[in-house]
Coordinates of C-alpha atoms in Angstrom, one line a residue:
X1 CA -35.1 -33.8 20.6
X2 CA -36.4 -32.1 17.3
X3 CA -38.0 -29.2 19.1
X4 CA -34.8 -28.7 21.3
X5 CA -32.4 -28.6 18.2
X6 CA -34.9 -25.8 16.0
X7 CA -34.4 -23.4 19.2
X8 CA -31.0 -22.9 19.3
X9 CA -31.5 -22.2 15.5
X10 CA -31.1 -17.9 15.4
X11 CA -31.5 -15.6 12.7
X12 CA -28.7 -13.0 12.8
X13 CA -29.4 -9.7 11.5
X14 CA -26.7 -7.3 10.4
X15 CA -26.1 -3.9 11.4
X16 CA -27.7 -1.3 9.1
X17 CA -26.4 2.4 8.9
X18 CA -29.1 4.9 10.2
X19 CA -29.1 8.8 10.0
X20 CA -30.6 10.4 12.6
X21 CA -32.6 13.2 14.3
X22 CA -34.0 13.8 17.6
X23 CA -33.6 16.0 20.9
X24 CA -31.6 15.2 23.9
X25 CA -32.4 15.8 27.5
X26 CA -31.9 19.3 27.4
X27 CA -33.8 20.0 24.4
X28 CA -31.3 21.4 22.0
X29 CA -31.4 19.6 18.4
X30 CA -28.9 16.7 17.7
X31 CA -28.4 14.4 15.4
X32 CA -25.9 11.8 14.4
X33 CA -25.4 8.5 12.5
X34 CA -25.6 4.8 14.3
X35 CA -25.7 1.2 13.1
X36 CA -28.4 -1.0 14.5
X37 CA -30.2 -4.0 13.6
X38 CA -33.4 -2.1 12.7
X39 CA -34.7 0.7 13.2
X40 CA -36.7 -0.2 16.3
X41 CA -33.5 -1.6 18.3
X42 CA -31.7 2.1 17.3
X43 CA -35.2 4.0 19.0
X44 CA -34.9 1.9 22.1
X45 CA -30.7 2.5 22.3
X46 CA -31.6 6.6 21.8
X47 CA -33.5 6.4 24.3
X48 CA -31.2 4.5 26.6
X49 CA -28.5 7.5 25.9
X50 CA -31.6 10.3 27.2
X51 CA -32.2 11.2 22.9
X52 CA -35.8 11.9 22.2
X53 CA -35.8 10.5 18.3
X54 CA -38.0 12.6 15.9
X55 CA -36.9 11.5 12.4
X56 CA -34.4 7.8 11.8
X57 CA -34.0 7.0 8.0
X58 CA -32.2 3.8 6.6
X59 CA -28.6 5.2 4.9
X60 CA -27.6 3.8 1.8
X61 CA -24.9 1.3 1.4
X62 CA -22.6 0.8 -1.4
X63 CA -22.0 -2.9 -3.3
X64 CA -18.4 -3.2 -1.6
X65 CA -18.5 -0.5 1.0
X66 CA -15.3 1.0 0.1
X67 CA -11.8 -0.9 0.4
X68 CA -10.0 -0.3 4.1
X69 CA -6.8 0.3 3.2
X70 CA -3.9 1.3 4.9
X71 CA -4.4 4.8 4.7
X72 CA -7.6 4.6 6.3
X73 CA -5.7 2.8 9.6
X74 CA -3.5 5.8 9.5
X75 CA -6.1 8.5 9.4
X76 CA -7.9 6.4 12.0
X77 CA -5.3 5.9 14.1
X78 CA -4.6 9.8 14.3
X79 CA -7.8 10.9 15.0
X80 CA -8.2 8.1 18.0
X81 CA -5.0 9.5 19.7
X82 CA -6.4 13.4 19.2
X83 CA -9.6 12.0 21.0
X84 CA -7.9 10.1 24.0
X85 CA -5.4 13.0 24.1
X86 CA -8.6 15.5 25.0
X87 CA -9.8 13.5 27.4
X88 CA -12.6 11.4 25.8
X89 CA -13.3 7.9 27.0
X90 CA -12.0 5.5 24.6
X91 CA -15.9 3.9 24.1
X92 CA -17.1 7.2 23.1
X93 CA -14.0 8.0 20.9
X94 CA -14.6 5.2 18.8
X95 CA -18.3 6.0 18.7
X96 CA -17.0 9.6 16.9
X97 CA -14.9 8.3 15.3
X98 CA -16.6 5.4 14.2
X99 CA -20.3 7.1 13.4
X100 CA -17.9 9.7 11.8
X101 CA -16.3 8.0 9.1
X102 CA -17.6 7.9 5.3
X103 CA -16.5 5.0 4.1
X104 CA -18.8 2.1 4.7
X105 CA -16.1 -0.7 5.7
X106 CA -14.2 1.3 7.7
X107 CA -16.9 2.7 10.2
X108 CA -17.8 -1.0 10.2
X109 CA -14.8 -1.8 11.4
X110 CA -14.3 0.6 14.2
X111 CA -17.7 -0.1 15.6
X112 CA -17.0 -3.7 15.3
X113 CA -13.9 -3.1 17.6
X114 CA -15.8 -0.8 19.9
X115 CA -18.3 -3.6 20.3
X116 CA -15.3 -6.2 22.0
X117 CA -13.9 -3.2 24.2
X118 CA -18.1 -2.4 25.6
X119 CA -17.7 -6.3 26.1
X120 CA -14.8 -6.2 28.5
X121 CA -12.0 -7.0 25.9
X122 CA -8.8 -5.2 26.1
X123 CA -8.4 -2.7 23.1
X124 CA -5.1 -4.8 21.8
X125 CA -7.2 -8.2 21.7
X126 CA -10.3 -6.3 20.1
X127 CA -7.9 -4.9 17.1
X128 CA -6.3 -8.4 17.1
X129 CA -9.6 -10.0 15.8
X130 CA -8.6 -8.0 12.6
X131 CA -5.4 -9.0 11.4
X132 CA -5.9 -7.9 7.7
X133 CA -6.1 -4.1 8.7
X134 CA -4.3 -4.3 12.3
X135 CA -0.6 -5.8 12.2
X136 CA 1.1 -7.7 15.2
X137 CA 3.1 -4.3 15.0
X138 CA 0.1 -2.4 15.8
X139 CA -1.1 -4.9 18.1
X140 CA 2.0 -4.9 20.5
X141 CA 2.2 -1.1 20.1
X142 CA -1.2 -0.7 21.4
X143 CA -1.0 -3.9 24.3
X144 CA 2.3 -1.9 25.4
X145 CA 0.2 1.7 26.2
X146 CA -2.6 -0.2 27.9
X147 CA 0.0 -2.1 30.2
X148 CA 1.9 1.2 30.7
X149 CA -0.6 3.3 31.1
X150 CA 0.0 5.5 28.1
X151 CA -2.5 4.4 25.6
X152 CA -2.9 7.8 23.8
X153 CA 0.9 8.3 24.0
X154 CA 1.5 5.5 21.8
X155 CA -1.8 5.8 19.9
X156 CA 0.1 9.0 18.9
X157 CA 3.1 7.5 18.1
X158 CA 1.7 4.6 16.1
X159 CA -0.3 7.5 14.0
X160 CA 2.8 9.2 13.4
X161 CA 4.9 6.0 12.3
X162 CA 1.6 5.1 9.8
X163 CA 2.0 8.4 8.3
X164 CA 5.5 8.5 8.1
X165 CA 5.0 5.2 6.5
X166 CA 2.6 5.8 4.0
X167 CA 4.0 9.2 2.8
X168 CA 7.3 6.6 2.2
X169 CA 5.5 4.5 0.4
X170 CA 3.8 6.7 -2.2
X171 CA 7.0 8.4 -2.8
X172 CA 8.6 4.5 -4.2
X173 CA 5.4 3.8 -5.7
X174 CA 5.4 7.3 -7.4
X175 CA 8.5 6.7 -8.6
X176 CA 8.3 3.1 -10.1
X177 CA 4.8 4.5 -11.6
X178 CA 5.4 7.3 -13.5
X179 CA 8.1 5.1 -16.1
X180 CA 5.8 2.2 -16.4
X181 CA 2.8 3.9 -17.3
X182 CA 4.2 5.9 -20.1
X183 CA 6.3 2.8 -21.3
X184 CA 2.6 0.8 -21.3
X185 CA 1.5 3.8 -23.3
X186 CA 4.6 3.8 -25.7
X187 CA 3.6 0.2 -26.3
X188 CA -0.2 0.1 -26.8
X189 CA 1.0 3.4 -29.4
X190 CA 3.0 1.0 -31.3
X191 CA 0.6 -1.6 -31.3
X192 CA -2.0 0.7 -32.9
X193 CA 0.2 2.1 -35.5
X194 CA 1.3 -1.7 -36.5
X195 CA -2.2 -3.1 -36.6
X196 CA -3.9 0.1 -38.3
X197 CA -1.6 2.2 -40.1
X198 CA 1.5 0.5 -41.2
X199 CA -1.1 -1.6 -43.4
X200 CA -2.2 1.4 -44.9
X201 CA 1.5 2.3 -46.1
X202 CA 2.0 -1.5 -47.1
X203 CA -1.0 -1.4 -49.5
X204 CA 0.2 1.8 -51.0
X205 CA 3.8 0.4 -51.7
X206 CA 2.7 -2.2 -53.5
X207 CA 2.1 -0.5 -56.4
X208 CA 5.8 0.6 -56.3
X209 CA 7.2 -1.9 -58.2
X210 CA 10.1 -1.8 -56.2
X211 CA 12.0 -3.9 -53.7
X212 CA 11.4 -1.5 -50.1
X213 CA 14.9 -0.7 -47.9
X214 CA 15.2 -3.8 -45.1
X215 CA 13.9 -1.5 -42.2
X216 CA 10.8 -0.5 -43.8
X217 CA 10.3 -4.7 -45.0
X218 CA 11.1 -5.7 -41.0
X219 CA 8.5 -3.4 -40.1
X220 CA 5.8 -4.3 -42.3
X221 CA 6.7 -7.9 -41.3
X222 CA 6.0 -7.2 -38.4
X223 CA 2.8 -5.6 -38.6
X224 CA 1.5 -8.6 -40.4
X225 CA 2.7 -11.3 -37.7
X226 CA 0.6 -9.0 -35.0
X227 CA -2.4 -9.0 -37.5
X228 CA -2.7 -12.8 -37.9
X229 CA -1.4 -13.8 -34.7
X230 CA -2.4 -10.5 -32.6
X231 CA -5.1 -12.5 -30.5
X232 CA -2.5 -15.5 -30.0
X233 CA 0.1 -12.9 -28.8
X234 CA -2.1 -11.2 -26.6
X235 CA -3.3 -14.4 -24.4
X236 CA 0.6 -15.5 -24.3
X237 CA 1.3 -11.8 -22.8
X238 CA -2.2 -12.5 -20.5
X239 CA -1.1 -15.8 -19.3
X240 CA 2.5 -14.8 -18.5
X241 CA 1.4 -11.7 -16.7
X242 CA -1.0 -13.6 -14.7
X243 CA 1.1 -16.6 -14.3
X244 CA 4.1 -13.9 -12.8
X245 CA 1.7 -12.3 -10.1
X246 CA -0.4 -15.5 -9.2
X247 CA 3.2 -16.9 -8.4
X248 CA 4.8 -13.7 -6.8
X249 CA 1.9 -13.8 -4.5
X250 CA 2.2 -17.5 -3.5
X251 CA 6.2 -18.3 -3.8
X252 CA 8.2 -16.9 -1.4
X253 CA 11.0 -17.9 -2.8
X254 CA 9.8 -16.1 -6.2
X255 CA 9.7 -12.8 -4.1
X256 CA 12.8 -13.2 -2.7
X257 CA 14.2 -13.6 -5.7
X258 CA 12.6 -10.2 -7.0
X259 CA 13.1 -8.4 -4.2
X260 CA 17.2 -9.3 -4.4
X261 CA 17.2 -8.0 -7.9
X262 CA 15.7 -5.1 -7.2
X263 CA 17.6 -3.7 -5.1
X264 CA 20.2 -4.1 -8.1
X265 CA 18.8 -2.5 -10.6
X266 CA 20.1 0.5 -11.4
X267 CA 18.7 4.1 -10.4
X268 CA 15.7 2.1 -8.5
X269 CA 17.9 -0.2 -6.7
X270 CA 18.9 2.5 -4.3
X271 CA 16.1 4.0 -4.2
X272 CA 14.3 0.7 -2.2
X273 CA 17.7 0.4 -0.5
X274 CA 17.2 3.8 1.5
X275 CA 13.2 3.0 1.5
X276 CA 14.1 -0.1 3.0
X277 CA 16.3 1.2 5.8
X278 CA 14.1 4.2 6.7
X279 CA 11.0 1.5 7.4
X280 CA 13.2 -1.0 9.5
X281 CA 14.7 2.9 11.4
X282 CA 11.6 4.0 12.0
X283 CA 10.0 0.6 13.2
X284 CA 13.0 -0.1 15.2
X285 CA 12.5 3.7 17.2
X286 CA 8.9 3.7 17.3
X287 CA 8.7 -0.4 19.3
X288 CA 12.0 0.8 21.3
X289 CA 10.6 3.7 22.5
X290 CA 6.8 2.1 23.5
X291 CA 9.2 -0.2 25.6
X292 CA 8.8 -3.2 23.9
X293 CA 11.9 -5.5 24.6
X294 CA 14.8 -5.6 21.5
X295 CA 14.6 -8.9 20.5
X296 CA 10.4 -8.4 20.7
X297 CA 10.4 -5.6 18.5
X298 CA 13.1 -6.8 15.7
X299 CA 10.7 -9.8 15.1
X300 CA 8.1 -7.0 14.3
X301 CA 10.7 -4.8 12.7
X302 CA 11.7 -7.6 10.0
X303 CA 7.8 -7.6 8.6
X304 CA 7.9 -3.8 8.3
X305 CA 10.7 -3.1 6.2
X306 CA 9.0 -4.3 2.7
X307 CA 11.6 -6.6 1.5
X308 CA 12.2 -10.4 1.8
X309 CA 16.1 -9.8 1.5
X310 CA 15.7 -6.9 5.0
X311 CA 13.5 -9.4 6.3
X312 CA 15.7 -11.9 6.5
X313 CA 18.2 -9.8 7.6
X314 CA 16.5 -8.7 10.6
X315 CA 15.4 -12.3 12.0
X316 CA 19.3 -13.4 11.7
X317 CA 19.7 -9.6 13.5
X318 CA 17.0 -10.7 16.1
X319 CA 18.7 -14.4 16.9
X320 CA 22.0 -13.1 17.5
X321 CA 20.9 -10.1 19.5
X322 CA 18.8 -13.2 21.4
X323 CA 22.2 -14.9 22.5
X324 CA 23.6 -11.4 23.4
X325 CA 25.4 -10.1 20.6
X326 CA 24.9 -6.4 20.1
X327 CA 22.3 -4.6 17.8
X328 CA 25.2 -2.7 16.1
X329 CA 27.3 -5.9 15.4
X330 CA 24.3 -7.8 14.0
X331 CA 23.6 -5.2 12.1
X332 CA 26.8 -5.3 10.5
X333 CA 27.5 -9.0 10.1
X334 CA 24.6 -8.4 7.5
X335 CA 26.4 -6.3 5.1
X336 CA 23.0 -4.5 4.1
X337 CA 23.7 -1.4 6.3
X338 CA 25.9 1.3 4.9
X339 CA 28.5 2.4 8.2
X340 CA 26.6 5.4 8.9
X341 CA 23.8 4.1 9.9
X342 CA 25.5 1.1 12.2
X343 CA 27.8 3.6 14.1
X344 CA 24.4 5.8 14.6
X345 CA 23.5 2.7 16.1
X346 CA 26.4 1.9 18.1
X347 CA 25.8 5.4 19.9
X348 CA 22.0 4.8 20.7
X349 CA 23.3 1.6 22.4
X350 CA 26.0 2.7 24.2
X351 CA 24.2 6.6 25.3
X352 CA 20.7 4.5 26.1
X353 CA 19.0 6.5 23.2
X354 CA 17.9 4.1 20.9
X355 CA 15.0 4.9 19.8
X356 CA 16.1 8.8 19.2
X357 CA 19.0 7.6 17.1
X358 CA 16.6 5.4 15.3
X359 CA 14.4 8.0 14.6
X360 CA 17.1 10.6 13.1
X361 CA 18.5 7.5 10.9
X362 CA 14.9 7.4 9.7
X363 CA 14.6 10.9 9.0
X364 CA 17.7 11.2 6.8
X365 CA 16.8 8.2 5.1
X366 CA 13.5 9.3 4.4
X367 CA 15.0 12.8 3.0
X368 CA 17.0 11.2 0.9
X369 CA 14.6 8.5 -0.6
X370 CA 12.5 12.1 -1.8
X371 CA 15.8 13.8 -2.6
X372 CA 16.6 10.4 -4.8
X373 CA 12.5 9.8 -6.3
X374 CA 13.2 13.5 -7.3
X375 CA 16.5 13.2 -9.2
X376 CA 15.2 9.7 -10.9
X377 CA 12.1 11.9 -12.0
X378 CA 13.8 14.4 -13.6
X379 CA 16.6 12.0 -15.2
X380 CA 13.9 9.3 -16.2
X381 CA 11.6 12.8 -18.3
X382 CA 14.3 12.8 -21.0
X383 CA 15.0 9.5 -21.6
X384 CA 10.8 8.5 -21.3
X385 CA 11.2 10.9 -24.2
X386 CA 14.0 9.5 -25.8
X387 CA 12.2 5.7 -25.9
X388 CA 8.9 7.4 -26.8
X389 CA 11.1 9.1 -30.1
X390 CA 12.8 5.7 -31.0
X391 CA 9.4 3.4 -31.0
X392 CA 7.3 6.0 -32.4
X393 CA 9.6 8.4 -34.4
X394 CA 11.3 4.6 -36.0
X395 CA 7.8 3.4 -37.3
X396 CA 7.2 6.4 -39.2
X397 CA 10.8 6.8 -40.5
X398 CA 10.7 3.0 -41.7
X399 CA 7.2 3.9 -42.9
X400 CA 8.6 7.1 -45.0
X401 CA 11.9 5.9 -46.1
X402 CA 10.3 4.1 -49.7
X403 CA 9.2 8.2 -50.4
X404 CA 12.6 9.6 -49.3
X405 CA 14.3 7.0 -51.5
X406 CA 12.0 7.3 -54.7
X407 CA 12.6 10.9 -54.1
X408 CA 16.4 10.6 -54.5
X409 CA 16.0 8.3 -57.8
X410 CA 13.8 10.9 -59.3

């Protein structure tokens, strides 16, 4: 029984990028990039394809080999319908595609998926296998082409909705940056001045003799709490900080929470609003026009539209439209939608042009989520300047007001 159990025992070798040379049948010069388990196994595949190999070396590989991100599905998603559109067979496209791409993870992941589809798996199952890169979105995108018959059709139109997307996306994160990196550099300002320089004003006041004006006495107070309890602080600030994203990641109900108030806050509330209605748009035209039944594509519509509160929204949307309530009405009985946007709605439904008047909701709505990032940008520039003056600008006036009041004695 020993010897029977040790055979089934395999070693299983990864797939190492090569770079290679060699001639094919013809004998004109090509060369290319592959993954193989060694170099002998990529010899004996050139071969196979009618390639003549005259030089193979072993590429280098980074630590991580890169982060696939979502911008990398986009990008890839665009250049697999451009293939399939000129008449490439979808094996060979992700071969290009796949041998093609710089970033370590990512080619890995396309050849991975071209493995399953040489294997006899259908393209939608294959990208299944890889949920962390591939949404159910994607997925029933890509299973409606194959059964329709318009595989690079939709391939297009997911790559357009990933870039729509994504250019959506930096534009609110561009916009919620831009304030909190120069507020985090207002504060670690004011914690340098407190810790190094107001203790150089406190050690020449001493010698005043004289009581210092209550500002100037806070802020020296102040600068001696951070000094002996800096450290302290700091881990408090650390564990909060931590303690705030370990539970946003984990507590839905946490995120729910901040993504209600959010889309209160002032200036950025709308902002999210519109971001938030251009996602769940665009979604809503992109599944209606692959086909994909309503009440189908709403379930995939509420993950899309980057809020909890939306998302909520659209699975009530999906169970009434389910019993045979009208999109428009749902839509309504959620009191998220402004009245544009549902009578747009209301005449897709009743003209049979859904997805189009989808699509130009999603369009405005994106407009006006760049018009709005623009505006906040140029509002937020003054007062970022204004908060800047106060923190900074008040240190040194409490720190100069002692001179400015001996030299009114005097």
């Amino acid at each position: 029984m020993a010897p029977a159990a040790t055979a089934t025992v395999r070693t299983i070798k990864r797939d190492i990028p090569f770079a290679w040379e060699g001639r094919d049948k013809r004998g004109a010069r090509i060369k290319g990039k592959s993954l193989a388990p060694d170099e002998a196994a990529l010899r004996a595949e050139l071969r196979r394809q009618g390639v003549a190999p005259s030089r193979i070396r072993k590429q280098k590989q980074g630590r991580r080999g890169g982060k696939v991100n979502t911008g990398d599905i986009a990008i890839f998603s665009r250049q697999l319908a451009t293939m399939l559109a000129a008449g490439i067979p979808l094996v060979q496209a992700f071969e290009i595609v796949g041998n093609g791409n710089d970033k370590p993870a990512m080619q890995k992941l396309i050849l991975d998926v071209k493995a399953d589809v040489e294997g006899g798996t259908s393209l939608h199952e294959a990208l299944g296998k890889h949920p962390l890169y591939f949404d159910d979105l994607f997925v029933n995108l890509v299973e409606a082409g194959e059964q329709a018959g318009a595989l690079e059709s939709l391939l297009d139109k997911i790559a357009t909705y990933k870039e729509k997307t994504e250019a959506l996306k930096k534009k609110v994160k561009k916009a919620l940056f831009y304030p909190a990196a120069v507020l985090v550099v207002a504060v670690i300002v004011t914690v340098i001045l407190l810790l190094f320089v107001i203790p150089e004003f406190e050690s020449l006041y001493k010698g005043f003799g004289a009581d210092l004006p209550a500002f100037t006495q806070f802020v020296i107070n102040l600068s001696r709490f951070l000094q002996h309890n800096g450290v302290f602080v700091a881990i408090v600030l650390g564990g909060i900080i931590f303690a705030f994203f370990y539970f946003k990641k984990r507590s839905r109900a946490m995120r729910e929470f901040l993504d209600r108030a959010s889309l209160k806050f002032p200036i950025i509330g709308p902002i999210l609003n519109k971001s938030a209605i251009a996602r769940y748009a665009r979604t809503l035209s992109t599944m209606f026009a692959a086909g994909v039944p309503l009440v189908e594509a709403l379930e995939s519509v509420a993950g899309a539209t980057g809020n909890i509160v939306y998302e909520n929204a659209v699975l009530k949307m999906r169970d009434e439209v389910s019993t045979g309530q009208r999109l428009q009405r749902a839509m309504e009985n959620t009191g998220l939608f402004p009245n544009m946007v549902n009578q747009m709605i209301a005449v897709g439904e009743e003209s049979g042009s859904l997805d189009e008047m989808s699509g130009k909701v999603a369009t405005f709505y994106e407009a006006e989520v760049d018009n709005a990032v623009d505006a906040m940008s140029s509002l937020l520039e003054p007062l970022i300047m204004v908060v800047l003056g106060v923190l900074v600008g008040g240190l040194v006036i409490a720190m100069y007001l002692p001179i400015f009041k001996l030299g009114s004695v005097v």
